[in-house]
Amino acid sequence: TCGCDKGYFGDGETTGIGCLKENPKAECARNCAWHATCVDDDLCYCDEGYAGDGLYEGGGCHPICPGGCSKQPSANATCAAPFTCECPAGFEGPGVAVMGASGCFEATCYGVPGGGCTGKATCTKRNKCECPEGYVGPGYGANPCQRSCESTYGPDCCVYSEWS
């Protein structure tokens, strides 16, 4: 992969746009997107590690992950940042296929106290239990997820002070 020296922009490729000198007094009438720089009059260019049209009103700039992220039926990894694949909630791993093995595998929470998540909690990453919205607590062992309210009248029953 080619690159450009400081003060220049482009892909550095002889078959692409090459390297062009930045104009330090450049003004872009259109807004450049996040992770883009106005490099010449009305020319926004995505920063290193990002690709796209560079325009806020257009497609913007999105992170690139050369080689791609792991794709599998139950857990597609996404390119979350330049050169960084991320597995979805409930899965963990590098997000890229390694030596033919899947890049994302189901998270396990056997190492938390009590040997796993309890009640309404789900295992989102290795040994990390999370309670659903409206519930609080660690979600494992003797501390399962509890309704997030001021007082309870049995399981799944909650009274808020503004209602009482």
Coordinates of N, CA and C in Angstrom, one line a residue:
T1 N 0.8 -1.2 0.0 CA 0.0 0.0 0.0 C 0.9 1.2 0.0
C2 N 0.5 2.2 -0.8 CA 1.3 3.4 -1.0 C 0.7 4.5 -0.1
G3 N 1.4 5.5 0.2 CA 0.9 6.7 0.9 C 1.6 7.9 0.4
C4 N 1.2 9.1 1.0 CA 1.8 10.3 0.6 C 2.5 11.0 1.7
D5 N 3.5 11.8 1.4 CA 4.2 12.6 2.4 C 3.3 13.7 3.0
K6 N 3.8 14.2 4.2 CA 3.0 15.3 4.8 C 3.0 16.4 3.9
G7 N 1.8 17.1 3.8 CA 1.5 18.2 3.0 C 1.0 17.8 1.6
Y8 N 0.8 16.5 1.4 CA 0.3 15.9 0.2 C -0.9 15.1 0.5
F9 N -1.8 14.8 -0.4 CA -3.0 13.9 -0.2 C -3.1 13.1 -1.4
G10 N -3.8 12.0 -1.3 CA -4.1 11.1 -2.4 C -3.8 9.6 -2.0
D11 N -3.9 8.7 -3.0 CA -3.7 7.3 -2.7 C -2.2 6.9 -2.9
G12 N -1.4 7.7 -3.5 CA 0.0 7.4 -3.8 C 0.2 6.4 -4.9
E13 N -0.9 5.9 -5.5 CA -0.8 4.9 -6.5 C -0.6 5.5 -7.9
T14 N 0.2 4.9 -8.7 CA 0.4 5.4 -10.1 C -0.8 5.1 -10.9
T15 N -1.7 4.2 -10.5 CA -2.9 3.9 -11.2 C -4.1 4.7 -10.7
G16 N -3.9 5.4 -9.5 CA -4.9 6.1 -8.9 C -4.7 7.6 -9.1
I17 N -5.0 8.4 -8.1 CA -4.8 9.9 -8.2 C -3.4 10.3 -7.9
G18 N -2.6 9.4 -7.3 CA -1.2 9.7 -6.9 C -1.2 10.6 -5.7
C19 N -0.2 11.5 -5.6 CA -0.1 12.4 -4.5 C -0.2 13.8 -5.1
L20 N -1.0 14.6 -4.5 CA -1.2 16.0 -4.9 C -0.9 16.9 -3.7
K21 N -0.3 18.1 -4.0 CA 0.1 19.0 -2.9 C -1.2 19.6 -2.3
E22 N -1.3 19.6 -1.0 CA -2.4 20.3 -0.3 C -2.3 21.8 -0.5
N23 N -3.4 22.4 -0.5 CA -3.5 23.9 -0.6 C -3.8 24.4 0.8
P24 N -2.9 25.0 1.5 CA -3.1 25.4 2.9 C -4.2 26.5 3.0
K25 N -4.5 27.2 1.9 CA -5.5 28.2 2.0 C -6.8 27.8 1.3
A26 N -6.9 26.4 1.2 CA -8.1 25.9 0.5 C -9.4 26.2 1.3
E27 N -10.4 26.5 0.5 CA -11.8 26.8 1.1 C -12.8 25.9 0.3
C28 N -13.5 25.1 1.1 CA -14.5 24.3 0.6 C -15.9 24.9 0.8
A29 N -16.6 25.2 -0.2 CA -18.0 25.7 -0.1 C -18.9 24.7 0.5
R30 N -18.7 23.4 0.1 CA -19.5 22.3 0.7 C -18.8 21.8 1.9
N31 N -19.5 21.3 2.9 CA -19.0 20.8 4.1 C -18.3 19.5 3.9
C32 N -17.1 19.4 4.5 CA -16.4 18.1 4.4 C -16.9 17.3 5.6
A33 N -17.0 16.0 5.4 CA -17.5 15.0 6.3 C -16.5 14.8 7.5
W34 N -17.0 14.2 8.5 CA -16.1 13.7 9.6 C -15.0 12.9 9.0
H35 N -13.8 13.0 9.5 CA -12.7 12.3 9.0 C -12.3 12.6 7.5
A36 N -12.6 13.9 7.2 CA -12.2 14.4 5.8 C -11.6 15.8 6.0
T37 N -10.8 16.2 5.1 CA -10.1 17.5 5.1 C -10.3 18.2 3.8
C38 N -10.4 19.5 3.9 CA -10.5 20.3 2.7 C -9.1 20.5 2.2
V39 N -8.7 19.9 1.1 CA -7.3 19.9 0.7 C -7.1 20.8 -0.5
D40 N -8.1 21.2 -1.2 CA -8.0 22.2 -2.3 C -9.4 22.8 -2.4
D41 N -9.5 23.9 -3.1 CA -10.8 24.5 -3.3 C -11.8 23.5 -3.7
D42 N -12.9 23.4 -2.9 CA -14.0 22.5 -3.1 C -13.6 21.1 -3.3
L43 N -12.6 20.6 -2.7 CA -12.2 19.2 -2.7 C -11.9 18.7 -1.3
C44 N -12.8 17.9 -0.9 CA -12.7 17.2 0.4 C -12.1 15.8 0.2
Y45 N -11.1 15.4 1.0 CA -10.5 14.1 0.9 C -10.5 13.4 2.2
C46 N -10.9 12.1 2.2 CA -11.0 11.4 3.4 C -9.6 11.1 4.0
D47 N -9.5 11.2 5.3 CA -8.2 11.0 6.1 C -7.7 9.6 5.9
E48 N -6.5 9.3 6.2 CA -5.9 8.0 6.1 C -6.7 7.0 6.9
G49 N -7.0 5.8 6.3 CA -7.8 4.8 7.0 C -9.2 4.9 6.7
Y50 N -9.6 5.9 5.9 CA -11.0 6.1 5.6 C -11.2 6.2 4.0
A51 N -12.4 5.9 3.5 CA -12.6 6.0 2.1 C -14.0 6.6 1.9
G52 N -14.3 7.2 0.8 CA -15.6 7.8 0.4 C -15.4 9.1 -0.3
D53 N -16.5 9.8 -0.5 CA -16.5 11.0 -1.3 C -16.0 12.2 -0.5
G54 N -15.9 12.1 0.9 CA -15.4 13.1 1.7 C -16.4 14.2 2.0
L55 N -17.7 14.1 1.5 CA -18.6 15.2 1.7 C -19.7 14.9 2.7
Y56 N -20.0 15.9 3.6 CA -21.0 15.7 4.6 C -22.3 15.4 4.0
E57 N -22.7 16.1 2.9 CA -24.0 15.9 2.2 C -24.0 14.7 1.4
G58 N -22.8 14.1 1.1 CA -22.7 12.9 0.3 C -22.6 11.6 1.1
G59 N -21.7 10.8 0.6 CA -21.5 9.5 1.3 C -20.6 9.6 2.5
G60 N -19.9 10.7 2.7 CA -19.0 10.9 3.8 C -17.7 10.0 3.7
C61 N -17.2 9.7 4.8 CA -16.0 8.8 4.9 C -16.3 7.7 5.8
H62 N -15.9 6.5 5.4 CA -16.2 5.3 6.3 C -14.8 4.6 6.5
P63 N -14.7 4.0 7.6 CA -13.4 3.3 7.9 C -13.2 2.1 6.9
I64 N -11.9 1.9 6.6 CA -11.6 0.7 5.7 C -10.8 -0.3 6.5
C65 N -11.1 -1.5 6.2 CA -10.4 -2.7 6.8 C -10.0 -3.6 5.6
P66 N -8.7 -3.3 5.1 CA -8.2 -4.1 4.0 C -8.3 -5.6 4.3
G67 N -8.8 -6.4 3.4 CA -8.9 -7.8 3.6 C -10.3 -8.1 4.1
G68 N -11.0 -7.1 4.6 CA -12.4 -7.3 5.0 C -12.5 -7.9 6.4
C69 N -13.7 -7.9 6.9 CA -14.0 -8.4 8.3 C -14.7 -9.8 8.1
S70 N -14.7 -10.6 9.1 CA -15.3 -11.9 9.1 C -16.8 -11.9 8.8
K71 N -17.2 -12.7 7.8 CA -18.6 -12.8 7.5 C -19.0 -14.2 7.8
Q72 N -20.0 -14.4 8.6 CA -20.6 -15.7 8.9 C -22.0 -15.6 9.2
P73 N -22.8 -16.6 9.1 CA -24.3 -16.5 9.2 C -24.8 -15.9 10.5
S74 N -24.2 -16.2 11.6 CA -24.7 -15.8 12.9 C -24.0 -14.5 13.5
A75 N -22.8 -14.2 12.9 CA -22.0 -13.1 13.5 C -21.1 -12.4 12.5
N76 N -21.7 -11.5 11.8 CA -20.9 -10.7 10.8 C -20.2 -9.6 11.6
A77 N -18.8 -9.5 11.4 CA -18.0 -8.5 12.0 C -18.2 -7.2 11.2
T78 N -18.0 -6.1 11.8 CA -18.1 -4.8 11.0 C -16.8 -4.1 11.2
C79 N -16.5 -3.2 10.2 CA -15.3 -2.4 10.2 C -15.6 -1.2 11.1
A80 N -15.2 -1.2 12.3 CA -15.7 -0.1 13.3 C -14.7 1.1 13.3
A81 N -13.5 0.9 12.9 CA -12.5 2.0 12.8 C -11.5 1.5 11.8
P82 N -10.6 2.4 11.3 CA -9.6 2.0 10.3 C -8.8 0.8 10.8
F83 N -8.8 -0.3 10.0 CA -8.0 -1.5 10.3 C -8.5 -2.2 11.5
T84 N -9.8 -2.0 12.0 CA -10.3 -2.6 13.2 C -11.6 -3.2 13.0
C85 N -11.7 -4.5 12.9 CA -13.0 -5.2 12.8 C -13.5 -5.5 14.2
E86 N -14.9 -5.4 14.3 CA -15.5 -5.6 15.6 C -16.7 -6.6 15.5
C87 N -16.7 -7.6 16.5 CA -17.7 -8.6 16.5 C -19.0 -8.0 17.1
P88 N -20.2 -8.5 16.7 CA -21.4 -8.0 17.3 C -21.6 -8.4 18.8
A89 N -22.5 -7.8 19.5 CA -22.8 -8.1 20.9 C -23.1 -9.6 21.0
G90 N -22.5 -10.2 22.0 CA -22.7 -11.7 22.2 C -21.6 -12.5 21.6
F91 N -20.7 -11.9 20.8 CA -19.6 -12.6 20.2 C -18.3 -11.8 20.5
E92 N -17.3 -12.5 20.4 CA -15.9 -11.9 20.6 C -14.9 -12.5 19.6
G93 N -13.8 -11.9 19.6 CA -12.7 -12.4 18.7 C -12.1 -11.2 17.9
P94 N -11.2 -11.5 17.0 CA -10.5 -10.5 16.3 C -11.4 -9.9 15.2
G95 N -12.5 -10.6 14.8 CA -13.3 -10.0 13.7 C -12.8 -10.3 12.3
V96 N -11.7 -11.0 12.2 CA -11.2 -11.4 10.9 C -10.9 -12.9 11.0
A97 N -11.0 -13.6 9.9 CA -10.8 -15.0 9.9 C -9.3 -15.2 10.0
V98 N -8.9 -16.1 10.9 CA -7.5 -16.4 11.2 C -7.3 -17.9 10.9
M99 N -6.4 -18.1 10.0 CA -6.0 -19.5 9.6 C -7.2 -20.4 9.3
G100 N -8.2 -19.8 8.6 CA -9.4 -20.5 8.3 C -10.5 -20.6 9.4
A101 N -10.2 -20.2 10.6 CA -11.2 -20.2 11.7 C -12.0 -18.9 11.6
S102 N -13.2 -19.0 12.1 CA -14.1 -17.8 12.1 C -13.5 -16.7 13.0
G103 N -13.7 -15.5 12.6 CA -13.2 -14.3 13.3 C -14.0 -13.9 14.5
C104 N -15.3 -14.4 14.6 CA -16.1 -14.1 15.8 C -16.7 -15.4 16.3
F105 N -16.6 -15.6 17.6 CA -17.2 -16.8 18.2 C -18.0 -16.4 19.4
E106 N -19.0 -17.2 19.7 CA -19.9 -16.9 20.8 C -19.2 -16.6 22.1
A107 N -19.6 -15.5 22.8 CA -19.0 -15.2 24.1 C -19.4 -16.1 25.1
T108 N -18.5 -16.4 26.1 CA -18.8 -17.3 27.2 C -18.6 -16.5 28.5
C109 N -19.5 -16.8 29.5 CA -19.4 -16.1 30.8 C -19.2 -17.1 31.9
Y110 N -18.5 -18.2 31.7 CA -18.3 -19.2 32.7 C -17.4 -18.7 33.8
G111 N -16.7 -17.7 33.6 CA -15.7 -17.2 34.6 C -16.3 -16.2 35.6
V112 N -17.5 -15.8 35.4 CA -18.1 -14.9 36.4 C -18.6 -15.7 37.6
P113 N -18.7 -15.0 38.8 CA -19.2 -15.7 40.0 C -20.5 -16.4 39.7
G114 N -20.6 -17.7 40.1 CA -21.9 -18.4 39.9 C -21.8 -19.2 38.6
G115 N -20.8 -19.0 37.7 CA -20.6 -19.8 36.5 C -21.4 -19.3 35.3
G116 N -22.0 -18.2 35.3 CA -22.7 -17.7 34.1 C -23.6 -16.6 34.5
C117 N -24.2 -16.0 33.5 CA -25.2 -14.9 33.6 C -26.5 -15.5 34.2
T118 N -27.2 -14.7 35.0 CA -28.4 -15.2 35.6 C -29.6 -14.3 35.2
G119 N -30.8 -14.9 35.3 CA -32.0 -14.1 35.1 C -32.1 -13.5 33.7
K120 N -32.3 -12.3 33.5 CA -32.5 -11.6 32.2 C -31.2 -11.2 31.6
A121 N -30.0 -11.4 32.3 CA -28.8 -11.0 31.7 C -28.3 -11.8 30.6
T122 N -27.6 -11.2 29.7 CA -27.0 -11.9 28.5 C -25.5 -11.7 28.5
C123 N -24.8 -12.7 28.0 CA -23.3 -12.6 27.9 C -23.0 -11.9 26.7
T124 N -22.4 -10.7 26.8 CA -22.1 -9.9 25.6 C -20.7 -9.9 25.2
K125 N -19.8 -10.2 26.1 CA -18.3 -10.4 25.8 C -17.8 -11.4 26.8
R126 N -16.6 -11.9 26.7 CA -16.0 -12.8 27.6 C -16.2 -12.4 29.0
N127 N -16.9 -13.1 29.8 CA -17.1 -12.9 31.2 C -17.7 -11.5 31.5
K128 N -18.6 -11.0 30.6 CA -19.3 -9.7 30.8 C -20.8 -9.9 30.6
C129 N -21.5 -9.9 31.7 CA -22.9 -10.0 31.7 C -23.5 -8.6 31.6
E130 N -24.6 -8.5 30.8 CA -25.3 -7.2 30.8 C -26.8 -7.4 30.9
C131 N -27.4 -6.4 31.7 CA -28.8 -6.5 31.9 C -29.5 -5.7 30.8
P132 N -30.7 -6.1 30.5 CA -31.5 -5.4 29.4 C -31.9 -4.0 29.9
E133 N -32.4 -3.2 29.0 CA -32.8 -1.8 29.3 C -33.9 -1.9 30.3
G134 N -33.8 -1.0 31.3 CA -34.8 -1.0 32.4 C -34.4 -1.8 33.6
Y135 N -33.3 -2.5 33.5 CA -32.8 -3.4 34.6 C -31.4 -3.0 34.9
V136 N -31.0 -3.2 36.2 CA -29.6 -2.9 36.7 C -29.1 -4.0 37.4
G137 N -27.8 -4.0 37.6 CA -27.1 -5.0 38.4 C -26.0 -5.7 37.6
P138 N -25.2 -6.5 38.2 CA -24.1 -7.2 37.5 C -24.7 -8.4 36.6
G139 N -25.8 -9.0 37.0 CA -26.4 -10.0 36.2 C -25.8 -11.4 36.3
Y140 N -25.1 -11.6 37.4 CA -24.5 -13.0 37.7 C -24.5 -13.3 39.1
G141 N -24.3 -14.6 39.4 CA -24.3 -15.1 40.8 C -25.6 -14.8 41.6
A142 N -25.4 -14.3 42.8 CA -26.5 -14.0 43.6 C -27.1 -12.6 43.3
N143 N -26.6 -11.9 42.3 CA -27.0 -10.6 42.0 C -27.6 -10.5 40.6
P144 N -28.7 -11.1 40.3 CA -29.3 -11.0 39.0 C -29.8 -9.6 38.7
C145 N -30.2 -9.4 37.5 CA -30.7 -8.1 37.0 C -32.0 -7.8 37.8
Q146 N -32.1 -6.5 38.3 CA -33.2 -6.1 39.0 C -33.9 -4.9 38.2
R147 N -35.2 -4.8 38.3 CA -35.9 -3.7 37.7 C -35.3 -2.4 38.2
S148 N -35.1 -1.4 37.4 CA -34.6 -0.1 37.8 C -35.7 0.8 38.3
C149 N -36.0 0.6 39.6 CA -37.1 1.5 40.1 C -36.9 1.6 41.6
E150 N -37.8 2.4 42.2 CA -37.6 2.7 43.6 C -38.0 1.6 44.6
S151 N -39.1 0.9 44.2 CA -39.6 -0.2 45.1 C -40.2 -1.3 44.2
T152 N -40.1 -2.5 44.7 CA -40.7 -3.6 43.9 C -41.7 -4.3 44.7
Y153 N -42.7 -4.9 44.1 CA -43.8 -5.7 44.7 C -43.8 -7.0 44.0
G154 N -42.7 -7.7 44.1 CA -42.6 -9.1 43.5 C -41.9 -9.0 42.2
P155 N -41.6 -10.2 41.5 CA -40.9 -10.2 40.3 C -41.6 -9.4 39.2
D156 N -40.9 -8.7 38.4 CA -41.4 -7.9 37.2 C -42.5 -6.9 37.6
C157 N -42.5 -6.5 38.8 CA -43.5 -5.5 39.3 C -42.7 -4.3 39.9
C158 N -43.0 -3.1 39.4 CA -42.2 -2.0 39.8 C -43.1 -0.8 40.0
V159 N -42.9 0.0 41.0 CA -43.7 1.2 41.3 C -42.7 2.4 41.3
Y160 N -43.0 3.4 40.5 CA -42.2 4.6 40.5 C -42.9 5.7 41.4
S161 N -42.1 6.5 42.1 CA -42.7 7.4 43.0 C -43.6 8.4 42.4
E162 N -43.4 8.8 41.1 CA -44.3 9.8 40.5 C -45.6 9.2 40.2
W163 N -45.7 7.8 40.2 CA -47.0 7.2 40.0 C -47.8 6.9 41.2
S164 N -47.1 6.9 42.4 CA -47.7 6.4 43.6 C -48.3 7.6 44.4

